[in-house]
Amino acid sequence: MRTFIVCGFKVGDTLLYAVHCILRGFLYANNAAFIGIAFPASQYGTLFGINIFVSDALGFFLYALFNLTKHAFNGNSFWINTILLILITICLIHPLYLFWYCKQTKVSLDKKYDDKKPLIESTPDRYNETCI
């Protein structure tokens, strides 16, 4: 307890920091597992390095937004929340486009293969001796 008082930390702050580090570790572990499954092993290091760089750059961007809120907007976070809401909405456009594109591709492939199906399928009938 004296260590926390000397360093100026509260016990609650330290516990919140520990929980934050643990949750961040889970996020990075899930992302690393996805990269390991979805991409070839020879590209893993490069892709994970890019992932870490982008996440740190965005963390730096959030620090800049915090300072902007604190100094320029005098603690009013309305515009920062609006900017973040717009950025999140933009991030949703790509998965929605992929969903729509895959659905359209599946429909066009189903039409393509439905045209090539024979009208009567020639499955052998076990009661018909001519097919035996």
CSV table of N, CA and C in Angstrom, one decimal:
chain,number,residue,atom,x,y,z
A,1,MET,N,0.8,-1.2,0.0
A,1,MET,CA,0.0,0.0,0.0
A,1,MET,C,0.9,1.3,0.0
A,2,ARG,N,2.0,1.2,0.7
A,2,ARG,CA,2.9,2.4,0.8
A,2,ARG,C,3.5,2.7,-0.6
A,3,THR,N,3.7,1.6,-1.4
A,3,THR,CA,4.2,1.9,-2.8
A,3,THR,C,3.3,2.7,-3.6
A,4,PHE,N,2.0,2.4,-3.5
A,4,PHE,CA,1.0,3.1,-4.3
A,4,PHE,C,0.9,4.6,-3.8
A,5,ILE,N,1.1,4.8,-2.5
A,5,ILE,CA,1.0,6.2,-2.0
A,5,ILE,C,2.2,7.0,-2.4
A,6,VAL,N,3.4,6.4,-2.3
A,6,VAL,CA,4.7,7.0,-2.7
A,6,VAL,C,4.7,7.4,-4.2
A,7,CYS,N,4.2,6.4,-5.0
A,7,CYS,CA,4.2,6.7,-6.5
A,7,CYS,C,3.0,7.6,-6.9
A,8,GLY,N,2.1,7.8,-6.1
A,8,GLY,CA,1.0,8.7,-6.4
A,8,GLY,C,-0.2,7.9,-7.1
A,9,PHE,N,-0.1,6.6,-7.1
A,9,PHE,CA,-1.2,5.8,-7.7
A,9,PHE,C,-2.2,5.4,-6.7
A,10,LYS,N,-3.4,5.3,-7.1
A,10,LYS,CA,-4.5,4.8,-6.2
A,10,LYS,C,-4.6,3.3,-6.6
A,11,VAL,N,-5.1,2.5,-5.6
A,11,VAL,CA,-5.2,1.1,-5.9
A,11,VAL,C,-6.2,0.8,-7.0
A,12,GLY,N,-7.2,1.6,-7.1
A,12,GLY,CA,-8.2,1.4,-8.1
A,12,GLY,C,-7.6,1.7,-9.5
A,13,ASP,N,-6.8,2.7,-9.6
A,13,ASP,CA,-6.1,3.0,-10.9
A,13,ASP,C,-5.2,1.9,-11.3
A,14,THR,N,-4.5,1.3,-10.4
A,14,THR,CA,-3.6,0.2,-10.8
A,14,THR,C,-4.4,-1.0,-11.2
A,15,LEU,N,-5.5,-1.3,-10.5
A,15,LEU,CA,-6.3,-2.4,-10.9
A,15,LEU,C,-7.0,-2.2,-12.3
A,16,LEU,N,-7.4,-1.0,-12.6
A,16,LEU,CA,-8.0,-0.7,-13.9
A,16,LEU,C,-6.9,-0.8,-15.0
A,17,TYR,N,-5.7,-0.4,-14.7
A,17,TYR,CA,-4.6,-0.5,-15.6
A,17,TYR,C,-4.3,-2.0,-15.9
A,18,ALA,N,-4.3,-2.8,-14.9
A,18,ALA,CA,-4.1,-4.2,-15.1
A,18,ALA,C,-5.2,-4.9,-15.9
A,19,VAL,N,-6.4,-4.5,-15.6
A,19,VAL,CA,-7.5,-5.0,-16.4
A,19,VAL,C,-7.4,-4.6,-17.9
A,20,HIS,N,-7.1,-3.3,-18.1
A,20,HIS,CA,-6.9,-2.8,-19.4
A,20,HIS,C,-5.8,-3.6,-20.2
A,21,CYS,N,-4.7,-3.9,-19.5
A,21,CYS,CA,-3.6,-4.6,-20.2
A,21,CYS,C,-4.0,-6.0,-20.5
A,22,ILE,N,-4.8,-6.7,-19.6
A,22,ILE,CA,-5.3,-8.0,-19.9
A,22,ILE,C,-6.2,-8.0,-21.0
A,23,LEU,N,-7.2,-7.1,-21.1
A,23,LEU,CA,-8.1,-7.1,-22.2
A,23,LEU,C,-7.4,-6.7,-23.5
A,24,ARG,N,-6.5,-5.9,-23.5
A,24,ARG,CA,-5.7,-5.5,-24.7
A,24,ARG,C,-4.9,-6.8,-25.2
A,25,GLY,N,-4.4,-7.6,-24.3
A,25,GLY,CA,-3.7,-8.8,-24.6
A,25,GLY,C,-4.7,-9.8,-25.3
A,26,PHE,N,-5.9,-9.9,-24.8
A,26,PHE,CA,-6.9,-10.7,-25.5
A,26,PHE,C,-7.2,-10.2,-26.9
A,27,LEU,N,-7.3,-8.9,-27.1
A,27,LEU,CA,-7.6,-8.4,-28.4
A,27,LEU,C,-6.4,-8.7,-29.4
A,28,TYR,N,-5.2,-8.5,-28.9
A,28,TYR,CA,-4.1,-8.8,-29.8
A,28,TYR,C,-4.0,-10.3,-30.1
A,29,ALA,N,-4.3,-11.1,-29.1
A,29,ALA,CA,-4.2,-12.6,-29.3
A,29,ALA,C,-5.2,-13.0,-30.4
A,30,ASN,N,-6.4,-12.5,-30.3
A,30,ASN,CA,-7.5,-12.9,-31.3
A,30,ASN,C,-7.1,-12.4,-32.7
A,31,ASN,N,-6.5,-11.2,-32.7
A,31,ASN,CA,-6.1,-10.7,-34.0
A,31,ASN,C,-4.9,-11.5,-34.6
A,32,ALA,N,-4.0,-11.9,-33.7
A,32,ALA,CA,-2.9,-12.7,-34.2
A,32,ALA,C,-3.3,-14.0,-34.7
A,33,ALA,N,-4.3,-14.6,-34.0
A,33,ALA,CA,-4.9,-15.9,-34.4
A,33,ALA,C,-5.5,-15.8,-35.8
A,34,PHE,N,-6.3,-14.7,-36.0
A,34,PHE,CA,-6.9,-14.5,-37.3
A,34,PHE,C,-5.9,-14.3,-38.4
A,35,ILE,N,-4.8,-13.6,-38.1
A,35,ILE,CA,-3.8,-13.4,-39.2
A,35,ILE,C,-3.1,-14.8,-39.4
A,36,GLY,N,-2.9,-15.6,-38.4
A,36,GLY,CA,-2.3,-16.9,-38.6
A,36,GLY,C,-3.1,-17.8,-39.4
A,37,ILE,N,-4.5,-17.7,-39.2
A,37,ILE,CA,-5.4,-18.6,-40.0
A,37,ILE,C,-5.6,-18.1,-41.4
A,38,ALA,N,-5.8,-16.8,-41.5
A,38,ALA,CA,-6.3,-16.3,-42.8
A,38,ALA,C,-5.2,-16.1,-43.8
A,39,PHE,N,-4.0,-16.0,-43.4
A,39,PHE,CA,-2.9,-15.6,-44.3
A,39,PHE,C,-1.8,-16.6,-44.3
A,40,PRO,N,-0.9,-16.7,-45.3
A,40,PRO,CA,0.2,-17.7,-45.3
A,40,PRO,C,1.2,-17.4,-44.2
A,41,ALA,N,1.8,-18.4,-43.7
A,41,ALA,CA,2.8,-18.3,-42.6
A,41,ALA,C,4.0,-17.4,-42.9
A,42,SER,N,4.3,-17.3,-44.2
A,42,SER,CA,5.5,-16.5,-44.6
A,42,SER,C,5.2,-15.0,-44.5
A,43,GLN,N,4.0,-14.6,-44.4
A,43,GLN,CA,3.6,-13.2,-44.3
A,43,GLN,C,3.2,-12.8,-42.9
A,44,TYR,N,3.2,-13.8,-42.0
A,44,TYR,CA,2.7,-13.5,-40.6
A,44,TYR,C,3.4,-12.3,-39.9
A,45,GLY,N,4.7,-12.3,-40.0
A,45,GLY,CA,5.5,-11.3,-39.3
A,45,GLY,C,5.2,-9.9,-39.8
A,46,THR,N,5.2,-9.8,-41.2
A,46,THR,CA,4.9,-8.5,-41.8
A,46,THR,C,3.5,-8.0,-41.4
A,47,LEU,N,2.5,-8.9,-41.6
A,47,LEU,CA,1.1,-8.5,-41.3
A,47,LEU,C,0.9,-8.1,-39.8
A,48,PHE,N,1.5,-8.9,-38.9
A,48,PHE,CA,1.4,-8.6,-37.5
A,48,PHE,C,2.1,-7.3,-37.2
A,49,GLY,N,3.2,-7.0,-37.8
A,49,GLY,CA,3.9,-5.8,-37.6
A,49,GLY,C,3.1,-4.6,-38.1
A,50,ILE,N,2.5,-4.7,-39.2
A,50,ILE,CA,1.6,-3.7,-39.7
A,50,ILE,C,0.5,-3.5,-38.8
A,51,ASN,N,-0.1,-4.6,-38.3
A,51,ASN,CA,-1.2,-4.5,-37.3
A,51,ASN,C,-0.8,-3.7,-36.1
A,52,ILE,N,0.4,-4.0,-35.5
A,52,ILE,CA,0.8,-3.3,-34.3
A,52,ILE,C,1.1,-1.8,-34.6
A,53,PHE,N,1.7,-1.5,-35.8
A,53,PHE,CA,1.9,-0.1,-36.2
A,53,PHE,C,0.6,0.7,-36.3
A,54,VAL,N,-0.4,0.1,-37.0
A,54,VAL,CA,-1.6,0.8,-37.2
A,54,VAL,C,-2.3,1.0,-35.8
A,55,SER,N,-2.3,0.0,-35.0
A,55,SER,CA,-3.0,0.1,-33.7
A,55,SER,C,-2.3,1.2,-32.8
A,56,ASP,N,-1.0,1.3,-32.9
A,56,ASP,CA,-0.3,2.3,-32.1
A,56,ASP,C,-0.5,3.7,-32.7
A,57,ALA,N,-0.6,3.8,-34.0
A,57,ALA,CA,-0.9,5.1,-34.7
A,57,ALA,C,-2.3,5.5,-34.3
A,58,LEU,N,-3.2,4.6,-34.2
A,58,LEU,CA,-4.6,5.0,-33.8
A,58,LEU,C,-4.6,5.4,-32.3
A,59,GLY,N,-3.8,4.7,-31.5
A,59,GLY,CA,-3.7,5.1,-30.1
A,59,GLY,C,-3.1,6.5,-29.9
A,60,PHE,N,-2.1,6.8,-30.8
A,60,PHE,CA,-1.6,8.2,-30.7
A,60,PHE,C,-2.6,9.2,-31.2
A,61,PHE,N,-3.4,8.8,-32.2
A,61,PHE,CA,-4.5,9.7,-32.7
A,61,PHE,C,-5.5,9.9,-31.5
A,62,LEU,N,-5.8,8.9,-30.8
A,62,LEU,CA,-6.8,9.1,-29.7
A,62,LEU,C,-6.2,10.0,-28.6
A,63,TYR,N,-4.9,9.9,-28.4
A,63,TYR,CA,-4.2,10.8,-27.4
A,63,TYR,C,-4.4,12.2,-27.9
A,64,ALA,N,-4.2,12.4,-29.2
A,64,ALA,CA,-4.3,13.8,-29.8
A,64,ALA,C,-5.8,14.3,-29.6
A,65,LEU,N,-6.8,13.4,-29.8
A,65,LEU,CA,-8.2,13.8,-29.7
A,65,LEU,C,-8.5,14.1,-28.2
A,66,PHE,N,-7.9,13.4,-27.3
A,66,PHE,CA,-8.0,13.7,-25.9
A,66,PHE,C,-7.5,15.1,-25.5
A,67,ASN,N,-6.3,15.4,-26.0
A,67,ASN,CA,-5.7,16.7,-25.8
A,67,ASN,C,-6.6,17.8,-26.5
A,68,LEU,N,-7.1,17.5,-27.7
A,68,LEU,CA,-8.0,18.5,-28.4
A,68,LEU,C,-9.2,18.7,-27.5
A,69,THR,N,-9.8,17.7,-27.0
A,69,THR,CA,-11.0,17.9,-26.1
A,69,THR,C,-10.7,18.7,-24.9
A,70,LYS,N,-9.5,18.4,-24.3
A,70,LYS,CA,-9.2,19.0,-23.0
A,70,LYS,C,-8.9,20.5,-23.2
A,71,HIS,N,-8.1,20.9,-24.3
A,71,HIS,CA,-7.6,22.2,-24.4
A,71,HIS,C,-8.5,23.1,-25.4
A,72,ALA,N,-8.8,22.6,-26.5
A,72,ALA,CA,-9.6,23.4,-27.5
A,72,ALA,C,-11.0,23.5,-27.2
A,73,PHE,N,-11.6,22.4,-26.8
A,73,PHE,CA,-13.1,22.3,-26.5
A,73,PHE,C,-13.4,22.5,-25.1
A,74,ASN,N,-12.5,22.8,-24.2
A,74,ASN,CA,-12.7,23.0,-22.8
A,74,ASN,C,-13.4,21.9,-22.1
A,75,GLY,N,-13.1,20.6,-22.5
A,75,GLY,CA,-13.7,19.5,-21.8
A,75,GLY,C,-15.0,19.0,-22.5
A,76,ASN,N,-15.5,19.8,-23.5
A,76,ASN,CA,-16.8,19.4,-24.1
A,76,ASN,C,-16.4,18.4,-25.2
A,77,SER,N,-16.8,17.1,-25.1
A,77,SER,CA,-16.4,16.1,-26.0
A,77,SER,C,-17.4,15.8,-27.1
A,78,PHE,N,-18.4,16.7,-27.3
A,78,PHE,CA,-19.4,16.4,-28.3
A,78,PHE,C,-18.8,16.3,-29.7
A,79,TRP,N,-17.9,17.2,-30.1
A,79,TRP,CA,-17.4,17.1,-31.5
A,79,TRP,C,-16.5,15.9,-31.6
A,80,ILE,N,-15.7,15.6,-30.6
A,80,ILE,CA,-14.8,14.4,-30.7
A,80,ILE,C,-15.7,13.1,-30.8
A,81,ASN,N,-16.7,13.0,-30.0
A,81,ASN,CA,-17.6,11.9,-30.1
A,81,ASN,C,-18.3,11.8,-31.5
A,82,THR,N,-18.6,13.0,-32.1
A,82,THR,CA,-19.2,13.0,-33.4
A,82,THR,C,-18.2,12.5,-34.5
A,83,ILE,N,-16.9,13.0,-34.3
A,83,ILE,CA,-15.9,12.5,-35.3
A,83,ILE,C,-15.7,11.0,-35.2
A,84,LEU,N,-15.6,10.5,-33.9
A,84,LEU,CA,-15.4,9.1,-33.8
A,84,LEU,C,-16.6,8.3,-34.3
A,85,LEU,N,-17.8,8.8,-34.1
A,85,LEU,CA,-19.0,8.1,-34.6
A,85,LEU,C,-19.0,8.1,-36.2
A,86,ILE,N,-18.5,9.1,-36.8
A,86,ILE,CA,-18.4,9.1,-38.3
A,86,ILE,C,-17.3,8.1,-38.7
A,87,LEU,N,-16.2,8.1,-38.0
A,87,LEU,CA,-15.1,7.1,-38.4
A,87,LEU,C,-15.6,5.7,-38.2
A,88,ILE,N,-16.4,5.4,-37.2
A,88,ILE,CA,-16.9,4.0,-37.0
A,88,ILE,C,-17.9,3.7,-38.1
A,89,THR,N,-18.7,4.7,-38.5
A,89,THR,CA,-19.7,4.4,-39.5
A,89,THR,C,-19.0,4.2,-40.8
A,90,ILE,N,-17.9,4.9,-41.1
A,90,ILE,CA,-17.1,4.6,-42.3
A,90,ILE,C,-16.5,3.2,-42.3
A,91,CYS,N,-16.1,2.8,-41.1
A,91,CYS,CA,-15.5,1.5,-41.0
A,91,CYS,C,-16.5,0.4,-41.2
A,92,LEU,N,-17.8,0.6,-41.1
A,92,LEU,CA,-18.8,-0.3,-41.3
A,92,LEU,C,-19.2,-0.5,-42.8
A,93,ILE,N,-18.8,0.5,-43.6
A,93,ILE,CA,-19.1,0.4,-45.0
A,93,ILE,C,-18.5,-0.8,-45.7
A,94,HIS,N,-17.2,-1.1,-45.4
A,94,HIS,CA,-16.5,-2.2,-46.1
A,94,HIS,C,-17.2,-3.5,-45.8
A,95,PRO,N,-17.4,-3.9,-44.5
A,95,PRO,CA,-18.1,-5.2,-44.3
A,95,PRO,C,-19.5,-5.3,-44.9
A,96,LEU,N,-20.2,-4.2,-44.9
A,96,LEU,CA,-21.5,-4.2,-45.6
A,96,LEU,C,-21.4,-4.4,-47.1
A,97,TYR,N,-20.4,-3.8,-47.7
A,97,TYR,CA,-20.2,-3.9,-49.1
A,97,TYR,C,-19.8,-5.4,-49.4
A,98,LEU,N,-18.9,-6.0,-48.6
A,98,LEU,CA,-18.5,-7.4,-48.8
A,98,LEU,C,-19.7,-8.3,-48.7
A,99,PHE,N,-20.6,-8.1,-47.7
A,99,PHE,CA,-21.8,-8.9,-47.6
A,99,PHE,C,-22.7,-8.8,-48.8
A,100,TRP,N,-22.9,-7.6,-49.3
A,100,TRP,CA,-23.7,-7.4,-50.5
A,100,TRP,C,-23.1,-8.0,-51.7
A,101,TYR,N,-21.8,-7.8,-51.9
A,101,TYR,CA,-21.0,-8.4,-53.0
A,101,TYR,C,-21.1,-9.9,-53.0
A,102,CYS,N,-20.9,-10.5,-51.9
A,102,CYS,CA,-20.9,-12.0,-51.8
A,102,CYS,C,-22.3,-12.5,-52.1
A,103,LYS,N,-23.3,-11.8,-51.6
A,103,LYS,CA,-24.7,-12.2,-51.8
A,103,LYS,C,-25.0,-12.1,-53.3
A,104,GLN,N,-24.6,-11.1,-54.0
A,104,GLN,CA,-24.8,-10.9,-55.4
A,104,GLN,C,-24.0,-12.0,-56.2
A,105,THR,N,-22.8,-12.3,-55.8
A,105,THR,CA,-22.0,-13.3,-56.5
A,105,THR,C,-22.7,-14.7,-56.4
A,106,LYS,N,-23.2,-15.0,-55.2
A,106,LYS,CA,-23.8,-16.3,-55.0
A,106,LYS,C,-25.1,-16.4,-55.8
A,107,VAL,N,-25.9,-15.3,-55.9
A,107,VAL,CA,-27.1,-15.3,-56.7
A,107,VAL,C,-26.8,-15.5,-58.2
A,108,SER,N,-25.7,-14.8,-58.7
A,108,SER,CA,-25.4,-15.0,-60.1
A,108,SER,C,-24.8,-16.4,-60.4
A,109,LEU,N,-24.0,-16.9,-59.4
A,109,LEU,CA,-23.5,-18.3,-59.6
A,109,LEU,C,-24.6,-19.3,-59.6
A,110,ASP,N,-25.6,-19.1,-58.7
A,110,ASP,CA,-26.8,-20.0,-58.6
A,110,ASP,C,-27.5,-20.0,-59.9
A,111,LYS,N,-27.7,-18.8,-60.5
A,111,LYS,CA,-28.4,-18.7,-61.8
A,111,LYS,C,-27.6,-19.4,-62.9
A,112,LYS,N,-26.3,-19.2,-62.9
A,112,LYS,CA,-25.5,-19.8,-63.9
A,112,LYS,C,-25.6,-21.3,-63.9
A,113,TYR,N,-25.5,-21.9,-62.7
A,113,TYR,CA,-25.6,-23.3,-62.6
A,113,TYR,C,-27.0,-23.9,-62.7
A,114,ASP,N,-28.0,-23.1,-62.4
A,114,ASP,CA,-29.4,-23.6,-62.6
A,114,ASP,C,-29.7,-23.7,-64.1
A,115,ASP,N,-29.1,-22.9,-64.9
A,115,ASP,CA,-29.3,-23.0,-66.3
A,115,ASP,C,-28.7,-24.2,-66.9
A,116,LYS,N,-27.7,-24.8,-66.3
A,116,LYS,CA,-27.0,-25.9,-66.9
A,116,LYS,C,-27.5,-27.2,-66.3
A,117,LYS,N,-28.5,-27.2,-65.4
A,117,LYS,CA,-29.0,-28.4,-64.8
A,117,LYS,C,-30.0,-29.1,-65.8
A,118,PRO,N,-29.9,-30.4,-65.9
A,118,PRO,CA,-30.9,-31.0,-66.8
A,118,PRO,C,-32.3,-31.0,-66.2
A,119,LEU,N,-33.3,-31.0,-67.1
A,119,LEU,CA,-34.7,-30.9,-66.6
A,119,LEU,C,-35.0,-32.2,-65.8
A,120,ILE,N,-34.6,-33.3,-66.2
A,120,ILE,CA,-34.9,-34.6,-65.5
A,120,ILE,C,-33.5,-35.1,-65.1
A,121,GLU,N,-33.4,-35.3,-63.8
A,121,GLU,CA,-32.1,-35.9,-63.4
A,121,GLU,C,-32.1,-37.4,-63.6
A,122,SER,N,-31.0,-37.9,-64.0
A,122,SER,CA,-31.0,-39.4,-64.3
A,122,SER,C,-30.4,-40.1,-63.1
A,123,THR,N,-31.1,-40.2,-62.1
A,123,THR,CA,-30.7,-41.0,-60.9
A,123,THR,C,-31.2,-42.4,-61.0
A,124,PRO,N,-30.4,-43.4,-60.7
A,124,PRO,CA,-30.8,-44.8,-60.9
A,124,PRO,C,-31.9,-45.1,-59.9
A,125,ASP,N,-32.9,-45.8,-60.4
A,125,ASP,CA,-34.0,-46.2,-59.6
A,125,ASP,C,-33.8,-47.6,-59.2
A,126,ARG,N,-33.8,-47.9,-57.9
A,126,ARG,CA,-33.5,-49.3,-57.5
A,126,ARG,C,-34.6,-50.3,-57.8
A,127,TYR,N,-35.7,-49.8,-58.2
A,127,TYR,CA,-36.8,-50.8,-58.6
A,127,TYR,C,-36.8,-51.0,-60.1
A,128,ASN,N,-36.0,-50.2,-60.8
A,128,ASN,CA,-36.0,-50.4,-62.3
A,128,ASN,C,-34.8,-51.3,-62.7
A,129,GLU,N,-35.1,-52.4,-63.3
A,129,GLU,CA,-34.0,-53.3,-63.7
A,129,GLU,C,-33.1,-52.8,-64.8
A,130,THR,N,-33.6,-51.9,-65.6
A,130,THR,CA,-32.8,-51.4,-66.7
A,130,THR,C,-31.6,-50.6,-66.2
A,131,CYS,N,-31.6,-50.0,-65.1
A,131,CYS,CA,-30.5,-49.2,-64.6
A,131,CYS,C,-29.5,-50.1,-63.8
A,132,ILE,N,-29.8,-51.3,-63.5
A,132,ILE,CA,-28.9,-52.2,-62.8
A,132,ILE,C,-27.8,-52.7,-63.6
